[in-house]
Structures are given as C-alpha cells and as structure tokens.
C-alpha cells in the first residue's frame, strides 16, 4: 500500500532546517556551519534551537573543541542525507550532458605529478569531443583538497589517499608506485641501480612539506641514509636539475615516465621496496548525480587508467 503524504504537514516543515542540520553534522561547529552556508552564526543557532524542539532532543552537545552529535542525531543523519540526495536526484533525473553541444567549465584539482601525466590526456579529449568545454587545473594535495572541494573551488580532484569525510565521495581508479629518474650517461652506473650506487649519488627531492620523503622512511630501518643535495616543490623542474648531472630523483612512476618521455632521461625501479599507493577521484557528495560531473568523472577515470596504471 502506497503511503499518502500529508501536504499540510510538509508545508509546515521548514526544509532549510535539514540543510542546517547537515551543515552542523558535517562541520561539528555552529560557526563553521554558518560560514559554509553563508549565514550568520545567530541564524544557525536559531535553526539548531528549532531542530532541537522538533526532534525533542539536544541533537548536538558542545564539548571541548566540537559539537558532538547525540545518538538521536546520528540516527537522523543518514535519513536526512539520503532524503536530500533523493530530492536532488529527482530534479536531476532526465537531464543529460551533451559534451558536443555543452558550454561548460570544469575545475580539476591534482598535484603537478598528476597534471603532468593525466592533464594532457584530459585536455586532448575535450578538444576532440567537447569543443566548447574548458578546464582549469589547480594545484592540490591531501592537505588542501578538502577545503578546495568544500568551497567549490574544485569540481573534482585526483589524489592519493583522499580524506574520509561524510560529505565527500571517493572512487579508487588506479594505483601508482615510484621510479628513479636520472641521466644514465652522466651517472655512469650499471642498471638497474644497486643500493650502493643509488646512495652514492646526490638526490633531488620533490617535497611539499620538508626535507624527507618515503625513501628516507624506508632507509632508516636499514641504518642507511641518502644525500639530499637539492629540494624542489615542482616535478616539472626535475629534468633541468638532472640533465648532464650525476644525480637521481625518486618520484611517482607516472611522473617519471612522463618526464623521461619528454626529456630523454632514463628511469629504473628503485633499489628498495617503496610499495604502491591508491589513486582516487574525489568529489562532493551533493554532486553525485550531476550529469556534467558524472561525465567528467568518466573522462578523468579513463585518463588516469591510461597514464597512471602500473
């Protein structure tokens, strides 16, 4: 039996309260929820008071540094989130994204190693299939991507180890590892590099956060260390520091392959096991059913699979 909805009951309910609830749920803060919704803190506080009255429960209790949800709020959150997605899906259903006819702009986030390996394939596909669709690539990493997605600066991001947030969706599409990039003639070493030859060479480090990387983490238990002669923050600069120089750089395999192809440098596996890591797409949950974002996810997924898979 199909349940009949009482329209009078619905008309009396302010659906903006559901939006306020989800903002507080995701942010664990009244002030951050207000910023996210571009409302005043007093407006969100008033919405929370009405939510508490409607639910007959405090819903969120202030603790040190955060608003913690009560069991009742935890019970409500999944239903409210699913309901919001269903409503969005109802309005989005039947809408198609025609890349050949669309006039649209996408903002994609990825670190520059992915920009090197994946970006050109995305751009070429747009030129071929979507002549009036443009794209901008924004430098992002695991430390910045969450905020950039939250503010709407990004539509979609390619990232290793995406943040786990209830308001984000993530899909692992590939995995990558590490390779050594170097000028074989200048180095004069037998290939593949032995650990001793590898550690005898000066190293060019690409790092966003300091003077160490995964190589140093793996060497430490062996009681070994390397000589980091130069530190950089951009992968694209690496070939200029390696051509004609006896030095080596250990970087993600997809970046190493791309830079070797365009620079004439050589690559080989590192002489110690650095493992592999997942590569994922991540986007805002509210954009899950957006036809344009869904199309771009497919395009980027293909580009990653073609240029990052190991």
mmCIF file of C-alpha atoms in Angstrom:
data_model
loop_
_atom_site.group_PDB
_atom_site.id
_atom_site.type_symbol
_atom_site.label_atom_id
_atom_site.label_comp_id
_atom_site.label_asym_id
_atom_site.label_seq_id
_atom_site.Cartn_x
_atom_site.Cartn_y
_atom_site.Cartn_z
ATOM 1 C CA UNK A 1 0.000 0.000 0.000
ATOM 2 C CA UNK A 2 1.379 3.386 -1.026
ATOM 3 C CA UNK A 3 1.507 5.820 1.864
ATOM 4 C CA UNK A 4 -0.238 9.113 1.195
ATOM 5 C CA UNK A 5 1.795 12.191 2.085
ATOM 6 C CA UNK A 6 0.018 14.848 4.088
ATOM 7 C CA UNK A 7 0.897 18.027 2.201
ATOM 8 C CA UNK A 8 -0.206 20.178 5.095
ATOM 9 C CA UNK A 9 2.388 18.515 7.340
ATOM 10 C CA UNK A 10 5.091 19.065 4.704
ATOM 11 C CA UNK A 11 4.110 22.696 4.222
ATOM 12 C CA UNK A 12 4.566 23.323 7.933
ATOM 13 C CA UNK A 13 8.103 21.912 7.915
ATOM 14 C CA UNK A 14 10.990 24.220 7.012
ATOM 15 C CA UNK A 15 13.328 22.167 4.829
ATOM 16 C CA UNK A 16 16.075 24.696 5.452
ATOM 17 C CA UNK A 17 16.351 23.056 8.866
ATOM 18 C CA UNK A 18 17.529 19.868 7.191
ATOM 19 C CA UNK A 19 20.263 21.828 5.417
ATOM 20 C CA UNK A 20 21.289 23.443 8.701
ATOM 21 C CA UNK A 21 21.338 20.021 10.384
ATOM 22 C CA UNK A 22 23.657 18.557 7.725
ATOM 23 C CA UNK A 23 25.985 21.564 7.886
ATOM 24 C CA UNK A 24 26.352 21.198 11.672
ATOM 25 C CA UNK A 25 26.660 17.416 11.311
ATOM 26 C CA UNK A 26 29.490 17.726 8.810
ATOM 27 C CA UNK A 27 31.311 20.637 10.421
ATOM 28 C CA UNK A 28 30.742 19.800 14.114
ATOM 29 C CA UNK A 29 30.637 23.555 14.656
ATOM 30 C CA UNK A 30 27.898 26.194 14.550
ATOM 31 C CA UNK A 31 30.307 28.887 13.354
ATOM 32 C CA UNK A 32 31.795 26.742 10.589
ATOM 33 C CA UNK A 33 28.310 25.619 9.531
ATOM 34 C CA UNK A 34 27.307 29.288 9.297
ATOM 35 C CA UNK A 35 30.355 30.072 7.146
ATOM 36 C CA UNK A 36 29.654 27.125 4.884
ATOM 37 C CA UNK A 37 26.050 28.216 4.286
ATOM 38 C CA UNK A 38 26.957 31.931 4.108
ATOM 39 C CA UNK A 39 24.648 32.650 7.048
ATOM 40 C CA UNK A 40 25.166 34.390 10.357
ATOM 41 C CA UNK A 41 26.061 32.337 13.419
ATOM 42 C CA UNK A 42 22.876 33.531 15.113
ATOM 43 C CA UNK A 43 20.803 32.171 12.207
ATOM 44 C CA UNK A 44 22.374 28.711 12.562
ATOM 45 C CA UNK A 45 21.937 28.840 16.350
ATOM 46 C CA UNK A 46 18.254 29.667 15.857
ATOM 47 C CA UNK A 47 17.933 26.799 13.358
ATOM 48 C CA UNK A 48 19.534 24.435 15.861
ATOM 49 C CA UNK A 49 17.076 25.530 18.538
ATOM 50 C CA UNK A 50 14.169 24.760 16.196
ATOM 51 C CA UNK A 51 15.712 21.407 15.269
ATOM 52 C CA UNK A 52 16.008 20.501 18.950
ATOM 53 C CA UNK A 53 12.393 21.427 19.528
ATOM 54 C CA UNK A 54 11.201 19.429 16.523
ATOM 55 C CA UNK A 55 13.270 16.350 17.443
ATOM 56 C CA UNK A 56 12.727 16.569 21.188
ATOM 57 C CA UNK A 57 16.451 16.027 21.636
ATOM 58 C CA UNK A 58 19.577 18.227 22.085
ATOM 59 C CA UNK A 59 20.979 16.669 18.862
ATOM 60 C CA UNK A 60 24.418 18.301 19.261
ATOM 61 C CA UNK A 61 26.190 18.768 22.575
ATOM 62 C CA UNK A 62 29.049 21.202 22.948
ATOM 63 C CA UNK A 63 32.274 19.536 24.056
ATOM 64 C CA UNK A 64 35.841 20.702 24.046
ATOM 65 C CA UNK A 65 36.522 21.885 20.507
ATOM 66 C CA UNK A 66 33.446 20.451 18.767
ATOM 67 C CA UNK A 67 29.686 19.898 18.732
ATOM 68 C CA UNK A 68 29.231 16.157 19.260
ATOM 69 C CA UNK A 69 26.060 14.505 17.903
ATOM 70 C CA UNK A 70 23.761 12.646 20.247
ATOM 71 C CA UNK A 71 22.572 9.108 19.410
ATOM 72 C CA UNK A 72 19.351 10.655 18.093
ATOM 73 C CA UNK A 73 21.304 12.939 15.732
ATOM 74 C CA UNK A 74 23.386 10.007 14.498
ATOM 75 C CA UNK A 75 20.162 8.100 13.814
ATOM 76 C CA UNK A 76 18.686 11.064 11.915
ATOM 77 C CA UNK A 77 21.760 11.960 9.863
ATOM 78 C CA UNK A 78 21.656 9.046 7.436
ATOM 79 C CA UNK A 79 17.953 9.512 6.672
ATOM 80 C CA UNK A 80 18.301 13.268 6.160
ATOM 81 C CA UNK A 81 21.330 12.831 3.912
ATOM 82 C CA UNK A 82 19.639 10.115 1.845
ATOM 83 C CA UNK A 83 16.494 12.238 1.579
ATOM 84 C CA UNK A 84 18.475 15.231 0.332
ATOM 85 C CA UNK A 85 20.198 13.096 -2.298
ATOM 86 C CA UNK A 86 16.859 11.643 -3.417
ATOM 87 C CA UNK A 87 15.357 15.113 -3.813
ATOM 88 C CA UNK A 88 18.389 16.291 -5.774
ATOM 89 C CA UNK A 89 18.251 13.158 -7.915
ATOM 90 C CA UNK A 90 14.561 13.698 -8.655
ATOM 91 C CA UNK A 91 15.268 17.126 -10.106
ATOM 92 C CA UNK A 92 18.410 15.977 -11.914
ATOM 93 C CA UNK A 93 16.829 12.873 -13.499
ATOM 94 C CA UNK A 94 16.149 13.196 -17.180
ATOM 95 C CA UNK A 95 18.834 15.821 -17.608
ATOM 96 C CA UNK A 96 21.663 14.844 -19.911
ATOM 97 C CA UNK A 97 25.073 16.340 -20.515
ATOM 98 C CA UNK A 98 25.886 16.520 -24.203
ATOM 99 C CA UNK A 99 29.623 17.268 -24.400
ATOM 100 C CA UNK A 100 29.490 18.081 -28.106
ATOM 101 C CA UNK A 101 26.940 20.851 -27.537
ATOM 102 C CA UNK A 102 27.640 21.927 -23.957
ATOM 103 C CA UNK A 103 29.240 25.203 -22.955
ATOM 104 C CA UNK A 104 30.768 24.438 -19.585
ATOM 105 C CA UNK A 105 33.851 24.915 -17.409
ATOM 106 C CA UNK A 106 35.355 22.376 -15.009
ATOM 107 C CA UNK A 107 37.853 22.966 -12.227
ATOM 108 C CA UNK A 108 40.028 19.943 -11.511
ATOM 109 C CA UNK A 109 42.412 19.551 -8.590
ATOM 110 C CA UNK A 110 45.566 17.450 -8.673
ATOM 111 C CA UNK A 111 49.219 17.689 -7.708
ATOM 112 C CA UNK A 112 51.575 18.528 -10.539
ATOM 113 C CA UNK A 113 52.745 14.910 -10.979
ATOM 114 C CA UNK A 114 49.168 14.047 -11.956
ATOM 115 C CA UNK A 115 48.906 17.223 -14.029
ATOM 116 C CA UNK A 116 51.944 16.047 -15.998
ATOM 117 C CA UNK A 117 50.646 12.518 -16.511
ATOM 118 C CA UNK A 118 46.867 12.984 -16.690
ATOM 119 C CA UNK A 119 46.234 16.634 -17.610
ATOM 120 C CA UNK A 120 47.238 16.482 -21.299
ATOM 121 C CA UNK A 121 45.001 13.458 -21.910
ATOM 122 C CA UNK A 122 42.028 15.283 -20.361
ATOM 123 C CA UNK A 123 42.674 18.409 -22.425
ATOM 124 C CA UNK A 124 43.062 16.444 -25.672
ATOM 125 C CA UNK A 125 39.828 14.550 -25.041
ATOM 126 C CA UNK A 126 37.966 17.846 -24.514
ATOM 127 C CA UNK A 127 39.398 19.292 -27.717
ATOM 128 C CA UNK A 128 38.181 16.219 -29.578
ATOM 129 C CA UNK A 129 34.778 15.595 -28.005
ATOM 130 C CA UNK A 130 33.720 18.830 -26.276
ATOM 131 C CA UNK A 131 34.990 21.892 -28.174
ATOM 132 C CA UNK A 132 33.085 24.387 -26.008
ATOM 133 C CA UNK A 133 34.020 22.800 -22.684
ATOM 134 C CA UNK A 134 37.041 24.233 -20.894
ATOM 135 C CA UNK A 135 39.055 23.043 -17.907
ATOM 136 C CA UNK A 136 41.407 24.584 -15.375
ATOM 137 C CA UNK A 137 43.865 22.541 -13.317
ATOM 138 C CA UNK A 138 44.530 23.651 -9.755
ATOM 139 C CA UNK A 139 47.456 22.528 -7.640
ATOM 140 C CA UNK A 140 46.097 20.479 -4.732
ATOM 141 C CA UNK A 141 47.232 17.739 -2.386
ATOM 142 C CA UNK A 142 45.889 15.792 0.582
ATOM 143 C CA UNK A 143 46.437 18.807 2.839
ATOM 144 C CA UNK A 144 44.444 21.264 0.693
ATOM 145 C CA UNK A 145 41.932 19.269 -1.341
ATOM 146 C CA UNK A 146 39.249 19.051 1.345
ATOM 147 C CA UNK A 147 38.953 22.814 1.758
ATOM 148 C CA UNK A 148 39.117 23.406 -2.011
ATOM 149 C CA UNK A 149 36.252 20.981 -2.617
ATOM 150 C CA UNK A 150 34.271 22.405 0.284
ATOM 151 C CA UNK A 151 34.479 25.986 -1.005
ATOM 152 C CA UNK A 152 33.544 24.946 -4.534
ATOM 153 C CA UNK A 153 36.951 25.890 -5.920
ATOM 154 C CA UNK A 154 37.151 22.344 -7.314
ATOM 155 C CA UNK A 155 34.541 20.188 -9.033
ATOM 156 C CA UNK A 156 36.637 17.038 -8.913
ATOM 157 C CA UNK A 157 40.090 16.012 -7.711
ATOM 158 C CA UNK A 158 42.617 13.269 -8.402
ATOM 159 C CA UNK A 159 44.506 12.380 -5.247
ATOM 160 C CA UNK A 160 46.365 9.663 -3.419
ATOM 161 C CA UNK A 161 44.735 8.672 -0.139
ATOM 162 C CA UNK A 162 41.689 11.000 -0.176
ATOM 163 C CA UNK A 163 40.306 12.381 3.084
ATOM 164 C CA UNK A 164 37.422 10.425 4.604
ATOM 165 C CA UNK A 165 34.502 12.788 5.151
ATOM 166 C CA UNK A 166 30.783 12.050 5.121
ATOM 167 C CA UNK A 167 30.190 14.848 2.615
ATOM 168 C CA UNK A 168 32.786 13.537 0.130
ATOM 169 C CA UNK A 169 32.583 10.687 -2.366
ATOM 170 C CA UNK A 170 35.719 8.829 -3.430
ATOM 171 C CA UNK A 171 36.439 6.169 -6.038
ATOM 172 C CA UNK A 172 39.759 4.368 -6.346
ATOM 173 C CA UNK A 173 40.585 4.218 -10.041
ATOM 174 C CA UNK A 174 44.222 3.116 -10.139
ATOM 175 C CA UNK A 175 47.436 2.788 -8.174
ATOM 176 C CA UNK A 176 50.958 4.052 -8.639
ATOM 177 C CA UNK A 177 54.440 3.458 -7.263
ATOM 178 C CA UNK A 178 57.886 5.003 -7.518
ATOM 179 C CA UNK A 179 60.740 5.082 -10.031
ATOM 180 C CA UNK A 180 64.213 6.566 -10.278
ATOM 181 C CA UNK A 181 64.752 9.285 -12.878
ATOM 182 C CA UNK A 182 68.334 10.135 -13.913
ATOM 183 C CA UNK A 183 70.799 10.827 -16.728
ATOM 184 C CA UNK A 184 72.344 7.382 -17.222
ATOM 185 C CA UNK A 185 75.319 8.657 -19.217
ATOM 186 C CA UNK A 186 76.194 11.299 -16.623
ATOM 187 C CA UNK A 187 75.776 8.860 -13.733
ATOM 188 C CA UNK A 188 77.908 6.114 -15.337
ATOM 189 C CA UNK A 189 76.316 3.388 -13.200
ATOM 190 C CA UNK A 190 75.233 -0.105 -14.157
ATOM 191 C CA UNK A 191 71.486 -0.516 -14.499
ATOM 192 C CA UNK A 192 69.337 -1.130 -12.661
ATOM 193 C CA UNK A 193 70.894 0.910 -9.865
ATOM 194 C CA UNK A 194 72.235 -1.040 -6.915
ATOM 195 C CA UNK A 195 71.505 0.328 -3.454
ATOM 196 C CA UNK A 196 75.152 1.336 -3.015
ATOM 197 C CA UNK A 197 75.265 3.188 -6.361
ATOM 198 C CA UNK A 198 71.897 4.769 -5.578
ATOM 199 C CA UNK A 199 73.067 6.090 -2.212
ATOM 200 C CA UNK A 200 76.392 7.255 -3.643
ATOM 201 C CA UNK A 201 74.556 9.688 -5.935
ATOM 202 C CA UNK A 202 73.246 13.106 -4.827
ATOM 203 C CA UNK A 203 69.447 13.123 -4.663
ATOM 204 C CA UNK A 204 66.942 15.665 -5.966
ATOM 205 C CA UNK A 205 63.949 15.633 -3.605
ATOM 206 C CA UNK A 206 60.477 16.851 -4.526
ATOM 207 C CA UNK A 207 58.558 17.546 -1.337
ATOM 208 C CA UNK A 208 55.763 19.873 -0.212
ATOM 209 C CA UNK A 209 56.476 19.576 3.467
ATOM 210 C CA UNK A 210 60.160 19.242 4.250
ATOM 211 C CA UNK A 211 63.485 17.609 3.511
ATOM 212 C CA UNK A 212 62.437 13.991 3.816
ATOM 213 C CA UNK A 213 60.290 11.572 1.854
ATOM 214 C CA UNK A 214 59.290 7.930 1.641
ATOM 215 C CA UNK A 215 62.844 6.916 0.617
ATOM 216 C CA UNK A 216 64.222 8.212 3.916
ATOM 217 C CA UNK A 217 61.487 6.379 5.838
ATOM 218 C CA UNK A 218 62.448 3.089 4.161
ATOM 219 C CA UNK A 219 66.196 3.625 4.569
ATOM 220 C CA UNK A 220 66.041 4.423 8.281
ATOM 221 C CA UNK A 221 65.328 0.818 9.479
ATOM 222 C CA UNK A 222 68.282 -0.317 7.313
ATOM 223 C CA UNK A 223 70.620 2.101 9.064
ATOM 224 C CA UNK A 224 71.290 3.867 5.744
ATOM 225 C CA UNK A 225 70.741 7.416 4.538
ATOM 226 C CA UNK A 226 70.994 9.404 1.338
ATOM 227 C CA UNK A 227 72.494 12.751 0.424
ATOM 228 C CA UNK A 228 69.652 15.145 -0.483
ATOM 229 C CA UNK A 229 71.529 17.807 -2.423
ATOM 230 C CA UNK A 230 68.558 19.802 -3.759
ATOM 231 C CA UNK A 231 64.938 20.128 -2.686
ATOM 232 C CA UNK A 232 62.174 21.167 -5.106
ATOM 233 C CA UNK A 233 58.409 21.613 -4.875
ATOM 234 C CA UNK A 234 57.550 21.093 -8.575
ATOM 235 C CA UNK A 235 58.003 17.894 -10.572
ATOM 236 C CA UNK A 236 58.216 19.736 -13.877
ATOM 237 C CA UNK A 237 61.519 21.324 -12.815
ATOM 238 C CA UNK A 238 63.276 17.983 -12.205
ATOM 239 C CA UNK A 239 64.728 17.363 -15.723
ATOM 240 C CA UNK A 240 66.605 20.670 -15.666
ATOM 241 C CA UNK A 241 68.376 19.533 -12.480
ATOM 242 C CA UNK A 242 69.239 16.062 -13.834
ATOM 243 C CA UNK A 243 70.365 16.503 -17.453
ATOM 244 C CA UNK A 244 74.134 16.201 -17.666
ATOM 245 C CA UNK A 245 74.415 15.730 -13.891
ATOM 246 C CA UNK A 246 75.342 12.666 -11.840
ATOM 247 C CA UNK A 247 72.254 12.752 -9.615
ATOM 248 C CA UNK A 248 68.990 10.875 -9.171
ATOM 249 C CA UNK A 249 65.398 11.698 -8.252
ATOM 250 C CA UNK A 250 62.887 9.174 -6.910
ATOM 251 C CA UNK A 251 59.379 10.232 -7.882
ATOM 252 C CA UNK A 252 55.969 8.684 -8.640
ATOM 253 C CA UNK A 253 56.206 6.259 -11.553
ATOM 254 C CA UNK A 254 53.645 8.088 -13.682
ATOM 255 C CA UNK A 255 55.572 11.369 -13.368
ATOM 256 C CA UNK A 256 58.901 9.636 -14.033
ATOM 257 C CA UNK A 257 57.585 8.015 -17.219
ATOM 258 C CA UNK A 258 56.146 11.291 -18.490
ATOM 259 C CA UNK A 259 59.300 13.296 -17.735
ATOM 260 C CA UNK A 260 61.538 10.604 -19.249
ATOM 261 C CA UNK A 261 59.493 10.645 -22.431
ATOM 262 C CA UNK A 262 59.760 14.410 -22.919
ATOM 263 C CA UNK A 263 63.311 14.921 -21.600
ATOM 264 C CA UNK A 264 65.338 11.932 -22.789
ATOM 265 C CA UNK A 265 66.241 10.926 -19.235
ATOM 266 C CA UNK A 266 66.154 7.306 -18.116
ATOM 267 C CA UNK A 267 64.138 5.505 -15.471
ATOM 268 C CA UNK A 268 64.539 2.309 -13.480
ATOM 269 C CA UNK A 269 62.959 0.750 -10.378
ATOM 270 C CA UNK A 270 64.333 1.996 -7.051
ATOM 271 C CA UNK A 271 66.734 -0.442 -5.338
ATOM 272 C CA UNK A 272 64.456 -0.776 -2.311
ATOM 273 C CA UNK A 273 60.776 -1.613 -1.962
ATOM 274 C CA UNK A 274 58.786 1.627 -1.711
ATOM 275 C CA UNK A 275 55.409 -0.061 -2.214
ATOM 276 C CA UNK A 276 52.386 1.231 -4.076
ATOM 277 C CA UNK A 277 49.592 3.635 -3.220
ATOM 278 C CA UNK A 278 45.978 4.076 -4.395
ATOM 279 C CA UNK A 279 44.913 6.831 -6.762
ATOM 280 C CA UNK A 280 41.345 8.067 -6.338
ATOM 281 C CA UNK A 281 38.818 10.511 -7.691
ATOM 282 C CA UNK A 282 37.057 12.583 -5.026
ATOM 283 C CA UNK A 283 34.093 14.940 -5.279
ATOM 284 C CA UNK A 284 31.339 16.439 -3.131
ATOM 285 C CA UNK A 285 28.538 14.004 -2.318
ATOM 286 C CA UNK A 286 25.949 16.566 -3.354
ATOM 287 C CA UNK A 287 27.349 16.404 -6.919
ATOM 288 C CA UNK A 288 26.964 12.646 -7.182
ATOM 289 C CA UNK A 289 24.016 12.818 -9.604
ATOM 290 C CA UNK A 290 25.119 15.900 -11.546
ATOM 291 C CA UNK A 291 25.287 14.779 -15.215
ATOM 292 C CA UNK A 292 28.196 17.086 -16.090
ATOM 293 C CA UNK A 293 30.299 15.945 -13.127
ATOM 294 C CA UNK A 294 29.456 12.310 -13.859
ATOM 295 C CA UNK A 295 30.660 12.764 -17.455
ATOM 296 C CA UNK A 296 33.892 14.428 -16.329
ATOM 297 C CA UNK A 297 34.489 11.659 -13.777
ATOM 298 C CA UNK A 298 34.368 9.141 -16.599
ATOM 299 C CA UNK A 299 36.748 11.181 -18.718
ATOM 300 C CA UNK A 300 39.271 11.637 -15.902
ATOM 301 C CA UNK A 301 38.916 7.982 -14.869
ATOM 302 C CA UNK A 302 39.900 6.930 -18.407
ATOM 303 C CA UNK A 303 42.836 9.361 -18.441
ATOM 304 C CA UNK A 304 44.119 8.049 -15.109
ATOM 305 C CA UNK A 305 43.780 4.414 -16.177
ATOM 306 C CA UNK A 306 45.686 5.110 -19.396
ATOM 307 C CA UNK A 307 48.512 7.116 -17.838
ATOM 308 C CA UNK A 308 48.879 6.118 -14.190
ATOM 309 C CA UNK A 309 48.195 2.376 -14.005
ATOM 310 C CA UNK A 310 51.245 0.258 -13.151
#
